[in-house]
Coordinates of N, CA and C and ligand atoms in Angstrom, one line a residue:
M520 N 62.0 -77.3 -44.7 CA 61.4 -76.3 -45.5 C 59.7 -76.5 -45.2
I521 N 59.2 -75.4 -45.0 CA 57.6 -75.6 -44.5 C 56.8 -75.2 -45.8
C522 N 55.9 -76.0 -46.2 CA 55.0 -75.7 -47.3 C 53.6 -75.1 -46.6
I523 N 52.8 -74.6 -47.5 CA 51.5 -73.9 -47.0 C 50.9 -75.3 -46.4
L524 N 50.4 -76.3 -46.9 CA 49.8 -77.5 -46.3 C 50.3 -77.5 -44.9
C525 N 51.7 -77.7 -44.7 CA 52.3 -78.0 -43.5 C 52.0 -76.9 -42.5
A526 N 52.1 -75.7 -43.0 CA 51.7 -74.6 -42.1 C 50.6 -74.7 -41.6
N527 N 49.5 -75.1 -42.6 CA 47.9 -75.1 -42.0 C 48.1 -76.2 -41.0
F528 N 48.8 -77.4 -41.1 CA 48.8 -78.4 -40.1 C 49.2 -78.1 -38.6
F529 N 50.4 -77.3 -38.8 CA 50.9 -76.7 -37.4 C 50.3 -75.5 -37.0
R530 N 49.2 -75.1 -37.5 CA 48.2 -74.0 -37.1 C 49.1 -72.6 -37.2
L531 N 49.8 -72.7 -38.2 CA 50.6 -71.4 -38.5 C 49.6 -70.7 -39.5
T532 N 49.4 -69.3 -39.2 CA 48.5 -68.7 -40.0 C 49.2 -68.0 -41.3
P533 N 49.1 -68.6 -42.5 CA 49.6 -67.9 -43.8 C 48.9 -66.6 -44.0
R534 N 49.8 -65.6 -44.3 CA 49.1 -64.3 -44.7 C 49.5 -64.2 -46.2
K535 N 48.8 -63.6 -46.9 CA 48.9 -63.1 -48.4 C 50.1 -62.0 -48.4
I536 N 51.0 -62.2 -49.4 CA 52.0 -61.0 -49.4 C 52.2 -60.6 -50.8
I537 N 53.1 -59.5 -51.0 CA 53.2 -59.0 -52.4 C 54.7 -59.5 -52.7
I538 N 55.3 -59.9 -53.9 CA 56.4 -60.3 -54.0 C 56.8 -59.8 -55.2
A539 N 57.7 -58.7 -55.4 CA 58.3 -57.9 -56.3 C 59.5 -58.4 -56.8
I540 N 59.7 -58.7 -58.2 CA 60.9 -59.2 -58.7 C 61.5 -58.4 -59.7
D541 N 62.4 -57.5 -59.5 CA 62.9 -56.6 -60.4 C 64.4 -57.1 -60.9
G542 N 64.7 -56.3 -62.1 CA 66.1 -56.8 -62.5 C 66.2 -56.3 -64.1
F543 N 67.5 -56.7 -64.8 CA 67.9 -56.4 -66.0 C 67.1 -57.2 -67.0
A544 N 67.2 -57.0 -68.1 CA 66.4 -57.4 -69.2 C 67.0 -58.9 -69.3
S545 N 66.1 -60.1 -69.5 CA 66.7 -61.2 -69.7 C 67.4 -61.7 -68.7
C546 N 66.9 -61.7 -67.5 CA 67.9 -62.5 -66.4 C 67.1 -63.3 -65.7
G547 N 65.8 -63.8 -66.2 CA 65.1 -64.9 -65.6 C 64.1 -64.4 -64.7
K548 N 63.8 -63.3 -64.6 CA 62.8 -62.8 -63.7 C 61.4 -63.5 -63.9
S549 N 61.1 -63.4 -65.1 CA 59.6 -64.3 -65.6 C 59.6 -65.6 -65.3
T550 N 60.8 -66.3 -65.4 CA 60.6 -67.9 -65.1 C 60.4 -67.9 -63.7
L551 N 61.5 -67.3 -62.9 CA 61.3 -67.3 -61.3 C 59.8 -66.9 -61.0
A552 N 59.3 -65.7 -61.5 CA 58.1 -65.4 -60.9 C 57.0 -66.2 -61.4
R553 N 56.8 -66.7 -62.5 CA 55.6 -67.9 -62.9 C 55.9 -69.0 -62.1
Q554 N 57.1 -69.4 -61.8 CA 57.3 -70.8 -60.9 C 56.7 -70.7 -59.5
L555 N 57.3 -69.6 -59.0 CA 56.9 -69.1 -57.5 C 55.5 -69.0 -57.2
A556 N 54.8 -68.3 -58.2 CA 53.3 -67.8 -58.1 C 52.6 -69.3 -58.2
A557 N 53.1 -70.0 -59.2 CA 52.3 -71.2 -59.3 C 52.5 -72.1 -57.8
R558 N 53.8 -72.3 -57.4 CA 53.9 -72.9 -56.2 C 53.1 -72.5 -54.9
L559 N 52.9 -71.0 -55.0 CA 52.3 -70.5 -53.9 C 50.8 -70.3 -54.1
Q560 N 50.5 -70.6 -55.2 CA 49.1 -70.3 -55.7 C 48.6 -68.9 -55.7
Y561 N 49.6 -67.9 -56.3 CA 49.5 -66.7 -56.2 C 49.3 -66.4 -57.7
I562 N 48.7 -65.0 -57.8 CA 48.4 -64.7 -59.4 C 49.9 -64.1 -59.6
Y563 N 50.2 -64.3 -61.0 CA 51.6 -64.0 -61.7 C 51.2 -62.9 -62.7
I564 N 52.3 -61.7 -62.6 CA 51.8 -60.7 -63.5 C 53.2 -60.1 -64.2
D565 N 53.4 -60.4 -65.4 CA 54.7 -59.9 -65.9 C 54.3 -58.3 -66.5
S566 N 54.9 -57.4 -65.7 CA 54.6 -55.9 -66.0 C 55.3 -55.8 -67.4
G567 N 56.2 -56.2 -67.7 CA 56.9 -55.9 -69.1 C 56.1 -56.1 -70.1
A568 N 55.3 -57.2 -70.0 CA 54.3 -57.7 -70.9 C 53.3 -56.5 -71.5
M569 N 53.0 -55.9 -70.4 CA 52.2 -54.9 -70.4 C 52.7 -53.6 -71.3
Y570 N 53.9 -53.3 -71.2 CA 54.5 -52.0 -71.9 C 54.8 -52.6 -73.3
R571 N 55.2 -54.0 -73.4 CA 55.2 -54.4 -74.9 C 54.0 -54.4 -75.5
A572 N 52.8 -54.7 -74.9 CA 51.6 -54.7 -75.6 C 51.3 -53.3 -76.0
V573 N 51.5 -52.3 -75.0 CA 51.2 -50.8 -75.5 C 52.2 -50.6 -76.9
M574 N 53.3 -50.9 -76.7 CA 54.2 -50.8 -77.9 C 53.7 -51.4 -79.2
L575 N 53.1 -52.4 -79.0 CA 52.6 -53.3 -80.2 C 51.5 -52.7 -80.9
H576 N 50.7 -52.0 -80.0 CA 49.5 -51.2 -80.4 C 50.0 -50.0 -81.1
F577 N 51.0 -49.1 -80.8 CA 51.7 -48.2 -81.4 C 52.1 -48.5 -82.8
L578 N 53.0 -49.6 -82.7 CA 53.5 -50.0 -84.1 C 52.4 -50.5 -85.0
K579 N 51.5 -51.2 -84.6 CA 50.4 -51.7 -85.6 C 49.6 -50.8 -86.3
N580 N 49.5 -49.6 -85.4 CA 48.7 -48.5 -85.9 C 49.4 -47.5 -86.3
N581 N 50.8 -47.6 -86.4 CA 51.8 -46.5 -86.9 C 51.6 -45.2 -86.2
I582 N 51.4 -45.4 -84.8 CA 51.2 -44.2 -84.2 C 52.7 -43.6 -83.5
D583 N 52.8 -42.2 -83.7 CA 54.3 -41.7 -83.3 C 53.9 -41.3 -81.7
F584 N 54.7 -42.1 -80.9 CA 54.6 -41.9 -79.4 C 55.3 -40.7 -79.0
T585 N 56.2 -40.0 -80.0 CA 56.8 -39.0 -79.5 C 56.1 -37.7 -79.5
R586 N 55.0 -37.6 -80.3 CA 54.1 -36.4 -80.4 C 52.9 -36.5 -79.2
P587 N 52.8 -35.6 -78.3 CA 52.0 -35.5 -77.2 C 50.5 -36.1 -77.6
E588 N 49.9 -35.4 -78.7 CA 48.6 -35.8 -78.9 C 48.3 -37.3 -79.6
S589 N 49.2 -37.8 -80.2 CA 49.2 -39.2 -80.6 C 49.6 -40.1 -79.6
L590 N 50.4 -39.6 -78.7 CA 50.7 -40.5 -77.5 C 49.2 -40.6 -76.7
K591 N 48.5 -39.5 -76.4 CA 47.4 -39.6 -75.7 C 46.3 -40.5 -76.2
K592 N 46.2 -40.0 -77.5 CA 45.2 -41.0 -78.3 C 45.6 -42.5 -78.1
G593 N 46.8 -42.9 -78.7 CA 47.2 -44.2 -78.6 C 47.1 -44.8 -77.3
L594 N 47.5 -44.2 -76.2 CA 47.3 -44.7 -74.9 C 45.9 -44.9 -74.5
S595 N 45.0 -44.1 -74.7 CA 43.4 -44.2 -74.5 C 42.9 -45.3 -75.2
E596 N 43.5 -45.9 -76.4 CA 43.1 -46.8 -77.4 C 43.4 -48.3 -76.7
A597 N 44.5 -48.2 -76.4 CA 45.1 -49.4 -76.0 C 44.7 -50.0 -74.6
K598 N 43.6 -51.0 -74.6 CA 43.2 -51.5 -73.5 C 44.0 -52.8 -72.9
I599 N 44.7 -52.9 -71.9 CA 45.5 -53.8 -71.6 C 44.8 -54.6 -70.5
T600 N 44.6 -56.1 -70.7 CA 44.3 -56.9 -69.9 C 45.0 -58.2 -69.8
F601 N 44.6 -59.1 -68.9 CA 45.3 -60.4 -68.9 C 44.2 -61.5 -68.9
S602 N 44.3 -62.5 -69.5 CA 43.5 -63.8 -69.5 C 44.1 -65.0 -69.1
F603 N 43.6 -65.8 -68.3 CA 44.2 -67.0 -67.8 C 44.4 -68.0 -68.8
N604 N 45.5 -68.8 -69.3 CA 45.8 -69.8 -69.9 C 45.9 -70.9 -69.2
P605 N 45.1 -71.9 -69.2 CA 45.1 -73.1 -68.3 C 46.2 -73.9 -68.6
E606 N 46.4 -74.1 -70.2 CA 47.5 -74.8 -70.3 C 48.9 -74.5 -69.9
T607 N 49.2 -73.2 -69.8 CA 50.4 -72.8 -69.5 C 50.3 -72.4 -68.0
R608 N 49.3 -72.2 -67.5 CA 48.9 -71.9 -66.1 C 49.5 -70.5 -66.0
T609 N 49.4 -69.5 -66.7 CA 50.0 -68.0 -66.8 C 48.9 -67.2 -67.2
N610 N 48.9 -66.0 -66.7 CA 48.0 -64.9 -67.2 C 48.6 -64.3 -68.3
E611 N 47.9 -64.3 -69.5 CA 48.6 -63.8 -70.7 C 48.1 -62.6 -71.0
V612 N 48.7 -61.7 -71.4 CA 48.5 -60.5 -71.9 C 47.8 -60.0 -73.2
C613 N 46.6 -59.5 -72.9 CA 45.8 -59.1 -74.1 C 45.7 -57.6 -74.5
L614 N 45.6 -57.3 -75.8 CA 45.6 -55.8 -76.2 C 44.2 -55.9 -76.8
N615 N 43.3 -54.9 -76.2 CA 41.9 -54.9 -76.6 C 41.3 -56.3 -76.9
G616 N 41.2 -56.9 -75.8 CA 40.6 -58.2 -76.0 C 41.3 -59.3 -76.8
R617 N 42.5 -59.2 -77.5 CA 43.0 -60.2 -78.2 C 44.7 -60.5 -77.4
N618 N 44.7 -61.8 -77.4 CA 45.9 -62.6 -76.7 C 47.1 -62.0 -77.5
V619 N 48.2 -61.2 -77.1 CA 49.1 -61.0 -77.9 C 50.5 -61.4 -77.3
E620 N 50.4 -62.5 -76.3 CA 51.6 -62.9 -75.6 C 52.6 -63.4 -76.4
Q621 N 52.4 -63.8 -77.7 CA 53.4 -64.4 -78.6 C 53.9 -63.1 -79.3
E622 N 53.1 -62.2 -79.9 CA 53.5 -61.2 -80.7 C 54.4 -60.0 -80.1
I623 N 54.3 -59.8 -78.7 CA 54.8 -58.9 -78.1 C 56.4 -59.2 -77.9
R624 N 56.8 -60.3 -78.1 CA 58.2 -60.9 -78.0 C 59.1 -60.7 -79.2
D625 N 58.4 -60.2 -80.5 CA 59.0 -59.8 -81.5 C 60.0 -58.9 -81.3
M626 N 61.2 -59.0 -82.2 CA 62.3 -57.9 -82.0 C 62.0 -56.5 -82.4
R627 N 60.9 -56.5 -83.2 CA 60.4 -55.1 -83.6 C 59.8 -54.3 -82.3
V628 N 59.1 -55.2 -81.4 CA 58.7 -54.4 -80.2 C 59.9 -54.3 -79.2
S629 N 60.6 -55.3 -79.1 CA 61.8 -55.3 -78.2 C 62.8 -54.0 -78.3
T630 N 62.9 -53.6 -79.7 CA 63.8 -52.5 -80.1 C 63.3 -51.3 -79.6
K631 N 61.8 -51.1 -79.5 CA 61.3 -49.8 -79.3 C 60.7 -49.6 -77.7
V632 N 60.4 -50.8 -77.1 CA 59.8 -50.8 -76.0 C 60.2 -49.9 -75.1
S633 N 61.6 -49.9 -74.8 CA 62.1 -49.2 -73.7 C 62.1 -47.6 -73.9
E634 N 62.1 -47.1 -75.1 CA 61.9 -45.7 -75.6 C 60.4 -45.2 -75.0
L635 N 59.5 -46.2 -75.4 CA 58.0 -45.9 -74.9 C 57.9 -45.8 -73.3
S636 N 58.7 -46.9 -72.8 CA 58.5 -46.9 -71.3 C 59.2 -45.9 -70.3
K637 N 59.8 -45.0 -71.1 CA 60.4 -43.8 -70.4 C 59.4 -42.8 -70.2
I638 N 58.3 -42.9 -70.9 CA 57.5 -41.6 -71.0 C 56.4 -41.9 -69.5
K639 N 56.4 -40.7 -68.8 CA 55.7 -40.7 -67.7 C 54.2 -41.2 -67.9
E640 N 53.6 -40.7 -68.9 CA 52.0 -41.0 -68.9 C 51.9 -42.4 -69.1
V641 N 52.7 -43.1 -69.8 CA 52.9 -44.2 -70.2 C 52.9 -45.2 -68.7
R642 N 53.8 -44.7 -67.9 CA 54.1 -45.5 -66.6 C 53.0 -45.3 -65.7
Q643 N 52.3 -44.0 -65.7 CA 51.3 -43.7 -64.8 C 50.2 -44.7 -65.1
A644 N 49.9 -44.9 -66.5 CA 48.7 -45.5 -67.0 C 48.8 -46.9 -66.5
M645 N 50.1 -47.8 -66.8 CA 50.3 -49.1 -66.5 C 50.6 -49.6 -64.8
V646 N 51.2 -48.4 -64.0 CA 51.3 -48.6 -62.7 C 49.8 -48.5 -62.0
K647 N 49.0 -47.9 -62.6 CA 47.5 -47.6 -62.1 C 47.0 -49.3 -62.2
I648 N 47.1 -49.6 -63.6 CA 46.4 -51.2 -63.5 C 47.1 -52.3 -62.8
Q649 N 48.5 -52.0 -62.7 CA 49.2 -53.1 -61.9 C 48.9 -52.9 -60.2
R650 N 48.6 -51.5 -60.1 CA 48.1 -51.7 -58.4 C 46.8 -52.2 -58.0
E651 N 45.9 -52.0 -59.4 CA 44.6 -52.5 -59.2 C 44.6 -53.9 -58.8
I652 N 45.4 -54.4 -59.9 CA 45.6 -56.1 -59.9 C 46.1 -56.5 -58.5
G653 N 47.1 -55.8 -58.0 CA 47.5 -56.4 -56.8 C 47.0 -56.0 -55.3
K654 N 45.7 -55.2 -55.4 CA 45.3 -54.7 -54.4 C 44.8 -55.7 -53.2
D655 N 44.7 -57.0 -53.5 CA 44.2 -58.0 -52.7 C 45.5 -58.9 -52.2
K656 N 46.8 -58.3 -52.7 CA 47.7 -59.3 -52.4 C 47.8 -60.7 -52.9
G657 N 48.8 -61.4 -52.7 CA 48.6 -62.9 -52.9 C 49.1 -62.9 -54.5
I658 N 50.1 -61.8 -54.7 CA 50.7 -61.7 -56.2 C 52.1 -61.7 -56.2
V659 N 52.6 -62.2 -57.6 CA 54.2 -61.9 -57.7 C 54.3 -61.2 -59.1
M660 N 54.7 -60.1 -59.1 CA 54.9 -59.2 -60.2 C 56.4 -59.0 -60.5
D661 N 56.8 -59.3 -61.8 CA 58.0 -58.8 -62.2 C 58.1 -57.6 -63.2
G662 N 59.5 -56.8 -63.2 CA 59.6 -55.7 -63.9 C 60.7 -55.1 -63.7
R663 N 60.7 -53.7 -63.7 CA 61.7 -53.1 -63.2 C 61.7 -52.1 -62.0
D664 N 60.5 -51.7 -61.9 CA 60.2 -50.6 -60.8 C 58.9 -51.2 -59.7
I665 N 58.8 -52.6 -59.7 CA 58.0 -53.1 -58.8 C 58.0 -52.9 -57.2
G666 N 59.5 -53.1 -57.1 CA 59.7 -53.0 -55.6 C 60.1 -51.5 -55.3
T667 N 60.1 -50.6 -56.3 CA 60.7 -49.3 -55.9 C 59.2 -48.2 -56.0
V668 N 58.5 -48.6 -57.2 CA 57.4 -47.7 -57.3 C 56.1 -48.2 -57.2
V669 N 55.9 -49.5 -57.8 CA 54.6 -49.9 -57.7 C 54.1 -50.4 -56.6
F670 N 54.9 -51.2 -55.9 CA 54.6 -51.8 -54.7 C 55.8 -51.6 -53.7
P671 N 55.8 -50.3 -53.2 CA 57.2 -50.2 -52.4 C 56.9 -50.8 -51.0
Q672 N 55.7 -51.3 -50.6 CA 55.4 -51.8 -49.4 C 55.4 -53.4 -49.6
A673 N 55.9 -53.9 -50.7 CA 55.9 -55.4 -51.0 C 56.6 -56.1 -49.7
E674 N 56.2 -57.1 -49.3 CA 56.9 -57.9 -48.2 C 58.2 -58.6 -48.7
L675 N 58.3 -58.9 -50.1 CA 59.6 -59.6 -50.3 C 59.9 -58.9 -51.7
K676 N 61.1 -58.5 -51.9 CA 61.6 -57.8 -53.0 C 63.0 -58.6 -53.3
I677 N 63.0 -59.1 -54.7 CA 64.1 -59.6 -55.1 C 64.7 -58.8 -56.4
F678 N 66.0 -58.7 -56.3 CA 66.8 -57.9 -57.4 C 67.5 -58.9 -58.0
L679 N 67.0 -59.3 -59.0 CA 67.8 -60.5 -59.8 C 69.0 -60.0 -60.9
T680 N 70.0 -60.7 -60.9 CA 71.0 -60.3 -61.8 C 71.7 -61.5 -62.4
A681 N 72.4 -61.4 -63.6 CA 73.1 -62.5 -64.2 C 74.0 -61.9 -65.0
D682 N 75.1 -62.6 -65.4 CA 76.1 -62.2 -66.2 C 75.6 -61.7 -67.6
F683 N 76.2 -60.7 -68.4 CA 75.6 -60.6 -69.7 C 75.5 -61.6 -70.6
D684 N 76.7 -62.3 -70.7 CA 76.6 -63.2 -71.9 C 75.8 -64.4 -71.7
E685 N 75.4 -64.8 -70.3 CA 74.5 -65.8 -70.0 C 72.9 -65.2 -70.3
R686 N 72.8 -64.1 -70.0 CA 71.5 -63.3 -70.4 C 71.3 -63.3 -71.9
V687 N 72.2 -63.0 -72.8 CA 72.2 -63.5 -74.2 C 72.0 -64.8 -74.7
R688 N 72.6 -65.7 -73.9 CA 72.5 -66.9 -74.1 C 71.1 -67.5 -74.0
R689 N 70.4 -67.1 -72.9 CA 69.0 -67.4 -72.5 C 68.2 -66.9 -73.2
R690 N 68.2 -65.6 -73.8 CA 67.0 -65.1 -74.6 C 67.3 -65.7 -75.9
Y691 N 68.5 -66.0 -76.5 CA 68.6 -66.6 -77.7 C 67.8 -68.0 -77.8
E692 N 67.9 -68.8 -76.8 CA 67.5 -70.0 -76.7 C 65.7 -69.7 -76.6
E693 N 65.4 -68.9 -75.8 CA 64.1 -68.6 -75.6 C 63.3 -68.2 -76.9
L694 N 63.9 -67.4 -77.6 CA 63.3 -67.0 -78.9 C 63.3 -68.2 -79.8
K695 N 64.4 -68.6 -79.9 CA 64.5 -70.0 -80.8 C 63.4 -70.9 -80.7
A696 N 63.2 -71.1 -79.4 CA 61.9 -72.2 -78.9 C 60.7 -71.6 -79.2
K697 N 60.7 -70.4 -79.5 CA 59.3 -69.9 -79.7 C 59.3 -69.6 -81.2
G698 N 60.2 -70.1 -82.0 CA 60.3 -69.8 -83.4 C 60.4 -68.4 -83.9
I699 N 60.8 -67.5 -82.8 CA 61.3 -65.8 -83.3 C 62.6 -65.8 -83.8
A700 N 62.8 -65.2 -85.0 CA 64.2 -65.1 -85.4 C 64.8 -63.9 -84.6
A701 N 66.0 -64.0 -84.5 CA 67.1 -63.0 -83.8 C 68.4 -63.8 -83.6
S702 N 69.4 -62.8 -84.0 CA 70.7 -63.4 -84.2 C 71.1 -63.0 -82.6
R703 N 72.2 -63.8 -82.3 CA 72.8 -63.4 -80.9 C 73.4 -62.0 -80.7
E704 N 73.9 -61.4 -81.9 CA 74.4 -60.0 -81.8 C 73.2 -59.0 -81.8
E705 N 72.0 -59.4 -82.4 CA 71.0 -58.5 -82.4 C 70.4 -58.4 -81.0
I706 N 70.4 -59.8 -80.2 CA 70.1 -59.9 -78.8 C 70.7 -59.0 -77.9
A707 N 72.1 -59.3 -78.2 CA 73.0 -58.5 -77.1 C 73.0 -57.1 -77.4
S708 N 72.7 -56.6 -78.7 CA 72.5 -55.2 -78.6 C 71.5 -54.7 -78.2
N709 N 70.3 -55.3 -78.2 CA 69.0 -54.9 -77.7 C 69.1 -54.9 -76.2
L710 N 69.5 -56.0 -75.6 CA 69.9 -56.2 -74.1 C 70.5 -55.0 -73.7
R711 N 71.7 -54.6 -74.3 CA 72.6 -53.4 -73.8 C 71.8 -52.3 -73.9
A712 N 71.2 -51.9 -74.9 CA 70.6 -50.6 -75.4 C 69.2 -50.5 -74.3
R713 N 68.6 -51.6 -74.0 CA 67.5 -51.6 -73.0 C 68.0 -51.2 -71.6
D714 N 69.0 -52.0 -71.2 CA 69.6 -51.8 -70.0 C 70.0 -50.2 -69.7
L715 N 70.6 -49.6 -70.7 CA 71.0 -48.5 -70.6 C 69.8 -47.3 -70.5
I716 N 68.8 -47.6 -71.2 CA 67.6 -46.6 -71.2 C 66.8 -47.1 -69.7
D717 N 66.6 -48.1 -69.4 CA 66.1 -48.7 -68.4 C 66.6 -47.9 -66.8
T718 N 67.8 -48.0 -67.1 CA 68.7 -47.7 -65.7 C 68.9 -46.1 -65.6
T719 N 68.8 -45.3 -66.9 CA 69.3 -43.9 -66.6 C 68.0 -43.1 -67.1
R720 N 66.8 -43.6 -67.4 CA 65.6 -43.0 -67.4 C 65.3 -42.1 -66.2
K721 N 64.5 -40.8 -66.6 CA 64.1 -40.1 -65.3 C 63.1 -40.7 -64.5
E722 N 62.0 -41.3 -65.4 CA 61.0 -41.9 -64.5 C 61.0 -43.3 -64.0
S723 N 61.1 -43.4 -62.8 CA 61.2 -44.9 -62.2 C 62.4 -45.5 -63.0
P724 N 63.5 -45.2 -62.9 CA 64.6 -46.0 -63.4 C 64.9 -47.2 -62.6
L725 N 65.4 -48.3 -63.2 CA 65.5 -49.7 -62.9 C 66.8 -49.5 -61.7
V726 N 66.5 -49.4 -60.5 CA 67.3 -49.5 -59.4 C 67.0 -50.6 -58.4
K727 N 68.1 -51.1 -57.6 CA 67.7 -52.1 -56.6 C 67.2 -51.2 -55.5
A728 N 66.1 -51.7 -55.0 CA 65.4 -51.0 -53.7 C 66.3 -51.4 -52.5
P729 N 66.4 -50.4 -51.6 CA 67.4 -50.6 -50.6 C 67.1 -51.9 -49.7
D730 N 65.6 -52.3 -49.7 CA 65.5 -53.6 -48.8 C 65.1 -54.8 -49.9
A731 N 65.7 -54.7 -51.1 CA 65.6 -55.8 -52.0 C 66.6 -56.9 -51.7
I732 N 66.5 -58.0 -52.0 CA 67.6 -59.1 -51.7 C 68.2 -59.4 -53.1
E733 N 69.3 -59.1 -53.3 CA 70.0 -59.3 -54.5 C 70.5 -60.7 -54.8
I734 N 70.0 -61.5 -56.0 CA 70.4 -62.7 -56.3 C 71.0 -62.9 -57.8
N735 N 72.2 -63.4 -57.8 CA 72.7 -63.4 -59.2 C 72.6 -65.0 -59.5
N736 N 72.0 -65.0 -60.5 CA 71.6 -66.5 -60.8 C 72.3 -67.2 -61.9
T737 N 73.5 -66.6 -62.3 CA 74.3 -67.0 -63.5 C 74.5 -68.6 -63.3
H738 N 74.8 -69.0 -62.0 CA 75.3 -70.3 -62.0 C 74.1 -71.2 -61.2
L739 N 72.8 -70.6 -61.1 CA 71.7 -71.5 -60.6 C 70.8 -72.1 -61.6
T740 N 70.3 -73.1 -61.4 CA 69.4 -73.6 -62.2 C 68.0 -73.0 -61.9
P741 N 67.0 -73.0 -62.6 CA 65.8 -72.5 -62.4 C 65.1 -73.3 -61.0
E742 N 65.3 -74.5 -60.8 CA 64.9 -75.0 -59.6 C 65.6 -74.5 -58.5
E743 N 66.9 -74.3 -58.5 CA 67.8 -73.6 -57.3 C 67.4 -72.3 -57.0
Q744 N 67.1 -71.4 -57.8 CA 66.7 -70.1 -57.7 C 65.2 -70.0 -57.0
L745 N 64.4 -70.9 -57.5 CA 63.1 -71.2 -57.1 C 63.0 -71.5 -55.5
E746 N 63.7 -72.6 -55.4 CA 63.9 -73.0 -53.9 C 64.5 -71.9 -52.9
K747 N 65.3 -71.1 -53.4 CA 65.9 -69.9 -52.6 C 64.8 -69.0 -52.1
V748 N 64.1 -68.6 -53.3 CA 63.3 -67.4 -53.1 C 61.9 -68.0 -52.6
Y749 N 61.4 -69.3 -52.8 CA 60.4 -69.9 -52.2 C 60.5 -69.8 -50.4
A750 N 61.8 -70.0 -50.1 CA 62.0 -70.1 -48.8 C 62.0 -68.7 -48.0
L751 N 62.5 -67.7 -49.0 CA 62.5 -66.3 -48.4 C 60.8 -66.0 -48.2
A752 N 60.1 -66.6 -49.3 CA 58.7 -65.8 -49.3 C 58.0 -66.6 -48.2
M753 N 58.3 -68.0 -48.0 CA 57.5 -68.6 -46.8 C 57.8 -68.1 -45.7
E754 N 59.1 -67.7 -45.4 CA 59.6 -66.8 -44.2 C 58.6 -65.8 -43.9
R755 N 58.4 -65.0 -44.8 CA 57.5 -63.7 -44.7 C 55.9 -64.1 -44.6
I756 N 55.4 -65.2 -45.3 CA 54.1 -65.5 -45.3 C 53.6 -66.1 -43.9
L757 N 54.7 -66.7 -43.3 CA 54.3 -67.3 -41.9 C 54.6 -66.4 -40.8
A758 N 55.4 -65.2 -41.1 CA 55.9 -64.2 -39.9 C 54.4 -63.9 -39.4
P759 N 54.7 -63.6 -38.1 CA 53.2 -62.9 -37.2 C 53.1 -61.5 -37.7
A760 N 51.9 -61.1 -38.3 CA 51.6 -59.9 -38.7 C 52.1 -58.8 -37.8
Ligands
LIG1020 O1 61.6 -59.8 -70.5 P1 62.5 -58.8 -70.7 O2 63.6 -58.8 -69.7 O3 63.1 -58.7 -72.2 O4 61.8 -57.3 -70.7 P2 60.4 -57.2 -70.1 O5 60.0 -57.5 -68.7 O6 59.5 -58.0 -71.2 O7 60.2 -55.4 -70.4 C1 60.2 -55.0 -71.7 C2 60.6 -53.5 -71.5 O8 59.6 -52.7 -70.7 C3 61.7 -53.3 -70.4 O9 63.0 -53.0 -71.2 C4 61.5 -51.8 -69.8 O10 62.0 -50.8 -70.8 C5 60.0 -51.8 -69.9 N1 59.6 -52.2 -68.5 C6 59.3 -51.1 -67.6 O11 59.9 -49.9 -68.1 N2 58.7 -51.1 -66.4 C7 58.5 -52.4 -65.8 N3 57.9 -52.6 -64.7 C8 58.7 -53.5 -66.8 C9 59.2 -53.2 -68.0

């Protein structure tokens, strides 16, 4: 395997690429994207966190996003940015300057976020920010439409899948570790509902890009999936332009 330092030694010229990781809810996209970005010293952006933060704004301020005027007002008020947390070495999402990384994982947000994410105006606003962040490449972004809509030119596209029961188990453990209350049944029905909305919506539905590499990680450890995707990334990083 070739790492960036060895590549420099052998005078291979590493180039910055865009890595898009898409897939269903809770199949390990964020874990993979975060670890991969850290290994490559790339920026990591969790695009789902942006939709969640906008949803949080609507919930907190009791704004009805189904009414066009309220939607417009709410969207213009919700300023989404990221701030780097040196402890977690992650870009954490901020809503109007306040870090909301923890709050957006709440089930109240999870229950509603996919309804909001269906809306064209919401998607256009998020995609604009995402493209701006990725304009200099050197980025790993995970979500639903990253390889199809946000960065169709991404040099590496991964479509991650995992068995449903395993996805429920992972989300249950994740929320428990964060001290967020949710039963397995509640999580299962939320994942099912979001998968359905995300795959059937009119605007940028979740689909595998034709040039994406599908990886089912049900039986892979985080380290194994990282090694696999890191090798794919290095092939592209070191490929002659
Ligand atoms: O982490 P999890 O799999 O639960 O989902 P997420 O990445 O936090 O995304 C939350 C929701 O935002 C998804 O269910 C989608 O409805 C929406 N989303 C989207 O529409 N497009 C994206 N690029 C990312 C998320």
